[in-house]
CSV table of C-alpha atoms in Angstrom, one decimal:
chain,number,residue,atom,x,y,z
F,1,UNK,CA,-9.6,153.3,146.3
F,2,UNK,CA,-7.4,156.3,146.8
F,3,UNK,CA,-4.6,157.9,144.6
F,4,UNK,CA,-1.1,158.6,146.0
F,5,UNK,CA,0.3,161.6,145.1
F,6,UNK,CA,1.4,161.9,141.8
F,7,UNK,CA,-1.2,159.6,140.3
F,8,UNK,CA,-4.3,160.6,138.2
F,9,UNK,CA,-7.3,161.1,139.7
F,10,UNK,CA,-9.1,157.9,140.0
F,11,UNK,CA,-11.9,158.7,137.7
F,12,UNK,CA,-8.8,159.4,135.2
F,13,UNK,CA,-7.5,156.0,135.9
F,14,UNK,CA,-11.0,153.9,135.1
F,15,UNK,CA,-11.2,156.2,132.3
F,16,UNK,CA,-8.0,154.9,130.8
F,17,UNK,CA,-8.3,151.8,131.8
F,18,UNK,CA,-11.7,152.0,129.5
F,19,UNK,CA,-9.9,153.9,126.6
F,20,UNK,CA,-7.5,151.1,126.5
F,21,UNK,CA,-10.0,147.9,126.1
F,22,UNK,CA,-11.7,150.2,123.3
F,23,UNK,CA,-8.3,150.3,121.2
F,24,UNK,CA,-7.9,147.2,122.3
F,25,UNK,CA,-11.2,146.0,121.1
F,26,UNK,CA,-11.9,144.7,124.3
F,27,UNK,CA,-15.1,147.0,124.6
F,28,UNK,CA,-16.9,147.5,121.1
F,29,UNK,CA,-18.9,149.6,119.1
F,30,UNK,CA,-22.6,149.6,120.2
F,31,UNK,CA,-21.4,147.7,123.7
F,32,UNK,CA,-24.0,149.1,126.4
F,33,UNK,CA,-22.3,148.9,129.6
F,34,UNK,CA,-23.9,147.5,133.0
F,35,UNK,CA,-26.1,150.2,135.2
F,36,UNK,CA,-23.8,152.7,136.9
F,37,UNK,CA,-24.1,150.9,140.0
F,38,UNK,CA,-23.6,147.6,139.3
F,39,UNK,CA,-20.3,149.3,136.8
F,40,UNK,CA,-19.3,150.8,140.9
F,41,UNK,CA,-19.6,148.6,142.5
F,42,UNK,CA,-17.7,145.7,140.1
F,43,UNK,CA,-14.7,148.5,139.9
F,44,UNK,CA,-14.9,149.1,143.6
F,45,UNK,CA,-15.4,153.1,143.3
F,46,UNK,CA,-18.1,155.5,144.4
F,47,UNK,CA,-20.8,155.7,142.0
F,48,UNK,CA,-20.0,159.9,141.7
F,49,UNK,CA,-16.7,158.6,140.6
F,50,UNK,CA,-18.0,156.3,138.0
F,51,UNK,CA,-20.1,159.3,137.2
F,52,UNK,CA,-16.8,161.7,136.5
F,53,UNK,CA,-15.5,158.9,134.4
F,54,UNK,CA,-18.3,158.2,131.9
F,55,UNK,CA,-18.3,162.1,131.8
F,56,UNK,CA,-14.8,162.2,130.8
F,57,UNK,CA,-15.3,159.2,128.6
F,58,UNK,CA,-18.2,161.2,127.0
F,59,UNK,CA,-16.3,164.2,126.4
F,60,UNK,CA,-13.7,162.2,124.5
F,61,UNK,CA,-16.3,161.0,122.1
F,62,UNK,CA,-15.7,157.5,123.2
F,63,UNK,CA,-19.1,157.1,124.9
F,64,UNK,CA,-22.9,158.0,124.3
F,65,UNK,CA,-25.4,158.6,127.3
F,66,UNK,CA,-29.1,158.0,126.2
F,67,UNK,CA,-31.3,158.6,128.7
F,68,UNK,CA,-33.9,156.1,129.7
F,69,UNK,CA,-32.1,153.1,128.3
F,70,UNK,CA,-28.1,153.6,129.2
F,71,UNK,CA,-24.3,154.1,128.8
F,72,UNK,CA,-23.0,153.1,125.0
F,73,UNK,CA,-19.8,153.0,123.8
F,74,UNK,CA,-18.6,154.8,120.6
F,75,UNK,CA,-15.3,153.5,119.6
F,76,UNK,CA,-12.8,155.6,117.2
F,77,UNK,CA,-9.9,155.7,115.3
F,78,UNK,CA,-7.9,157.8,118.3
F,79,UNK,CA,-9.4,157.7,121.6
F,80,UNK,CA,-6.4,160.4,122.7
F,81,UNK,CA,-5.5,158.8,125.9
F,82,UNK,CA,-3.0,159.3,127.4
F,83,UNK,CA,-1.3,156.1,127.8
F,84,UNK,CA,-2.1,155.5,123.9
F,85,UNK,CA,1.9,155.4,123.5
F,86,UNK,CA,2.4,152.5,126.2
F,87,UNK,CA,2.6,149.5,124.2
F,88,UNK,CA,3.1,147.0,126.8
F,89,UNK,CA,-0.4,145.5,128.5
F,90,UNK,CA,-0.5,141.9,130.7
F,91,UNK,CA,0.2,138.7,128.9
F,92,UNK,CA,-4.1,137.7,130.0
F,93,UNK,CA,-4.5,141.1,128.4
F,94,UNK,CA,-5.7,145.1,129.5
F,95,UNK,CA,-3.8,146.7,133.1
F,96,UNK,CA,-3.2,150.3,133.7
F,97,UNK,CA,-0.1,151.0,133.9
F,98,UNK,CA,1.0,153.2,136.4
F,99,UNK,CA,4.7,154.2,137.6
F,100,UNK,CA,7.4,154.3,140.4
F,101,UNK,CA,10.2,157.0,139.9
F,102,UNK,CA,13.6,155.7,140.8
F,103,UNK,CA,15.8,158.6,140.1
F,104,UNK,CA,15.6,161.9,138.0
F,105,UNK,CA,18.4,164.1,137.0
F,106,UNK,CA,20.0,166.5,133.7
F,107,UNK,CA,23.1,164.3,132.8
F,108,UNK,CA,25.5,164.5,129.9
F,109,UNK,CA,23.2,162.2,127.4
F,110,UNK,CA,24.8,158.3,127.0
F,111,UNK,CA,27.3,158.5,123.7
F,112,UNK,CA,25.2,155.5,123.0
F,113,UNK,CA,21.7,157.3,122.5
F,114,UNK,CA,20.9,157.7,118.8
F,115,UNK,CA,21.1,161.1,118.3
F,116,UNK,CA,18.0,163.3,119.5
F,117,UNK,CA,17.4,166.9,120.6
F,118,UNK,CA,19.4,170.1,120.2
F,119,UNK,CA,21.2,170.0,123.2
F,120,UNK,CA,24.0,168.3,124.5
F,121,UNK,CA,22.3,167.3,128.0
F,122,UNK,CA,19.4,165.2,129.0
F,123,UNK,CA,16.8,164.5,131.8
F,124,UNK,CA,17.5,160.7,132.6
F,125,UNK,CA,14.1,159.6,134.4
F,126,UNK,CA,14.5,155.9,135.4
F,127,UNK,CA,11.3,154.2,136.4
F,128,UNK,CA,9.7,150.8,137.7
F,129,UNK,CA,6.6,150.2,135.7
F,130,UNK,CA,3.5,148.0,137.4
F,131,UNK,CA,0.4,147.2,135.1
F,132,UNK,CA,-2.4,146.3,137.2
F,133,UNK,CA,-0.7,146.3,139.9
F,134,UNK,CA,1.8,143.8,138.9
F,135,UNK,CA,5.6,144.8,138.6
F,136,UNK,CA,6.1,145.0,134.6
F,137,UNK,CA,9.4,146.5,133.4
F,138,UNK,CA,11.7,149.4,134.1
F,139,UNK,CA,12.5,151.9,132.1
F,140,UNK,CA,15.8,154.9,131.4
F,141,UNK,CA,14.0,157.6,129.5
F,142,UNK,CA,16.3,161.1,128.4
F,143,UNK,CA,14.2,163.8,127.2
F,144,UNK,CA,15.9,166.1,125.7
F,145,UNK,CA,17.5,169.4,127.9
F,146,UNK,CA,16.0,171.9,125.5
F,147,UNK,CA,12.1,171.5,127.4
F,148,UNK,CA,13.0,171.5,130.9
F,149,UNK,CA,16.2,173.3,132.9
F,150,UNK,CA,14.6,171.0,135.9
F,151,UNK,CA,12.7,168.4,136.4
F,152,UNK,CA,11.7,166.4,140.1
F,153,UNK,CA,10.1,163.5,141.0
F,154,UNK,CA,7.2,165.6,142.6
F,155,UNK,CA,6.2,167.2,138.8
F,156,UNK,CA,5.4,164.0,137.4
F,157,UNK,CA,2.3,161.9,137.0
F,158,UNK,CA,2.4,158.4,136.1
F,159,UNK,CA,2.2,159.8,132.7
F,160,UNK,CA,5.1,161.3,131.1
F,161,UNK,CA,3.4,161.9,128.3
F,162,UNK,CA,0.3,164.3,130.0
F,163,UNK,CA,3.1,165.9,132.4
F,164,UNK,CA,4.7,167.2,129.0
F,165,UNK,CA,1.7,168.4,127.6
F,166,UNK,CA,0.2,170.1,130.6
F,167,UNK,CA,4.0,171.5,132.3
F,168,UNK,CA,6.0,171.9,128.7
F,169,UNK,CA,3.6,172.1,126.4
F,170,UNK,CA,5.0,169.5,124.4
F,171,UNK,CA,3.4,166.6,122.6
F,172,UNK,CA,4.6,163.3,121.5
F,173,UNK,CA,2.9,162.7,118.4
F,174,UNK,CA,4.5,159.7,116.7
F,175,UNK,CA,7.0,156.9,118.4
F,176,UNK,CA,9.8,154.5,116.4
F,177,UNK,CA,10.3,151.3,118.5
F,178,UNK,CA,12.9,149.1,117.7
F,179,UNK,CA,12.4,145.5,119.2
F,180,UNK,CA,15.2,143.2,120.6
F,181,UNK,CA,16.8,141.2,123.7
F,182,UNK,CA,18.7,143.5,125.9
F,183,UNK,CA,20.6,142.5,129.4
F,184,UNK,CA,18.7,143.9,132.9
F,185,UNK,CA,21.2,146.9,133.5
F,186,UNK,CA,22.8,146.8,137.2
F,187,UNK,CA,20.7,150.0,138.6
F,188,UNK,CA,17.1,147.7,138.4
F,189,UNK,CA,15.4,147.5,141.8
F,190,UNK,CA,15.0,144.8,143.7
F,191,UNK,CA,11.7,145.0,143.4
F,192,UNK,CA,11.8,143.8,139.7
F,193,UNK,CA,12.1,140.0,139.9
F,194,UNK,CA,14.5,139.5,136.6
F,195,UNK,CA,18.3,140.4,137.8
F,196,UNK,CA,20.6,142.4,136.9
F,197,UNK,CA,22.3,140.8,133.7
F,198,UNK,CA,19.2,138.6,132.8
F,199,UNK,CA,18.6,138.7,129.1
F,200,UNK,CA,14.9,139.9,128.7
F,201,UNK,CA,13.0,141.7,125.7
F,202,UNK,CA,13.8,145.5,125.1
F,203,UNK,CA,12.2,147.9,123.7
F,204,UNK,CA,14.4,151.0,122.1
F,205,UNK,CA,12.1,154.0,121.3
F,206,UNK,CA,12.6,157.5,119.8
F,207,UNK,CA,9.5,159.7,120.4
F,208,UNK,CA,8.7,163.0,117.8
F,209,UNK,CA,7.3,165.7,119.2
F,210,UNK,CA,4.2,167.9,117.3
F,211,UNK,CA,6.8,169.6,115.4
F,212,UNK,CA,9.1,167.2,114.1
F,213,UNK,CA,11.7,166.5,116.5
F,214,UNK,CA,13.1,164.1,118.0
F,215,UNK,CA,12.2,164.5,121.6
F,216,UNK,CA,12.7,161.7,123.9
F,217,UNK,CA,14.9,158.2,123.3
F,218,UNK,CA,13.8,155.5,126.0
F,219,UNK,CA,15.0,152.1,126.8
F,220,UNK,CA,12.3,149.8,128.5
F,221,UNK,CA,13.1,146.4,129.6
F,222,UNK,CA,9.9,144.2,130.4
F,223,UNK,CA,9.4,140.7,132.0
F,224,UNK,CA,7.6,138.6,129.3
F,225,UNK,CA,6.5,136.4,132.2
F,226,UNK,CA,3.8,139.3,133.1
F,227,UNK,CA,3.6,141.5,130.0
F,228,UNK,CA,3.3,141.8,126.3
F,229,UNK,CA,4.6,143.9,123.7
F,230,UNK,CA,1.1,145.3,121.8
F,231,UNK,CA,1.9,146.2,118.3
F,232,UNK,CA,-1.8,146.9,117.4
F,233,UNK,CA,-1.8,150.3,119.9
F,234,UNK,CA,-0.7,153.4,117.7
């Protein structure tokens, strides 16, 4: 398994995926995981991969190494990943999500945003969103024009939410979503099987940033065929 450019580094993307099933409860408190190379060879990775990850994993807290008897996990109140604001995992449950950029550019912001931000323009980022690999939900998100005088497809990860703490130093530290049925708008891709006009769920969100405002409004519509909204994820 490889990562394309612009994706985390694959022992970032098991780790995630593991962060995730702990807040999800998936993975427990006291839960020893399976010897390092039976755990490679289940994810299909390199076992010096696996290693990075349970390293990373370690340094969040989230896992204890004894040696002699094994890997245990140590779940938290905030395992600080950086998908913990992606609310949205596969209706059989877990998936990392990862991301497709569709078009990026500073725009006017929509007279139909709530209001966010100080100035007048935004970056619209539009997306196609995959969760395990399956195609998920597209999304419209403006971040405000005050962070950024430029932003391309190139800078950003699959996470917006690491790209603006590592290239803006800015960080999303609570999120309002509002929760109702919205129409498939007519720039989705083809790739996303619900068509354009297609009533589907929709989720509005305004995202704070660290010092108290309002930094990012996003509109994501998901098909409820292949996802679910997760209200228990902070």
């Amino acid at each position: 398994m490889k990562s394309s450019k612009g994706s985390l580094p694959m022992y970032l993307q098991i780790a995630e995926t593991l962060v995730r099933d702990i807040a999800a409860g998936r993975l427990i408190d006291g839960e020893k995981l399976p010897p390092e190379r039976d755990m490679a060879k289940e994810l299909g990775i390199a076992v010096g991969t696996l290693r990075k990850t349970l390293a990373e994993l370690e340094s969040r807290g989230l896992l204890e190494r004894i040696q002699g008897s094994g890997n245990y996990i140590r779940a938290i109140n905030d395992p600080q990943s950086v998908y913990a604001l992606f609310r949205l995992e596969l209706i059989e449950g877990g998936g990392l999500p990862t991301a497709e950029i569709l078009s990026v550019g500073l725009e006017t912001k929509d007279p139909s945003l709530p209001p966010f931000g100080r100035s007048l323009q935004g970056h619209r980022i539009r997306r196609l969103r995959k969760i395990g690999g399956k195609v998920a939900a597209i999304e419209e998100i403006w971040l405000d024009g005050t962070y950024v005088d430029s932003i391309v497809p190139e800078d950003l990860s699959e996470s917006l939410y690491l790209y603006y703490r590592t290239r803006l130093n800015l960080w999303i530290a609570k999120a309002e979503d509002y929760i109702d049925l919205g129409n498939v708008p007519d720039w989705s891709p083809a790739t996303f099987r619900p068509a354009s006009g297609d009533l589907l769920p929709h989720v509005l969100r305004i995202s704070h940033s660290h010092d108290g405002e309002k930094a990012e409004v996003s509109h994501t519509w998901y098909d409820h065929t292949v996802a679910r909204y997760v209200s228990r994820l902070r």
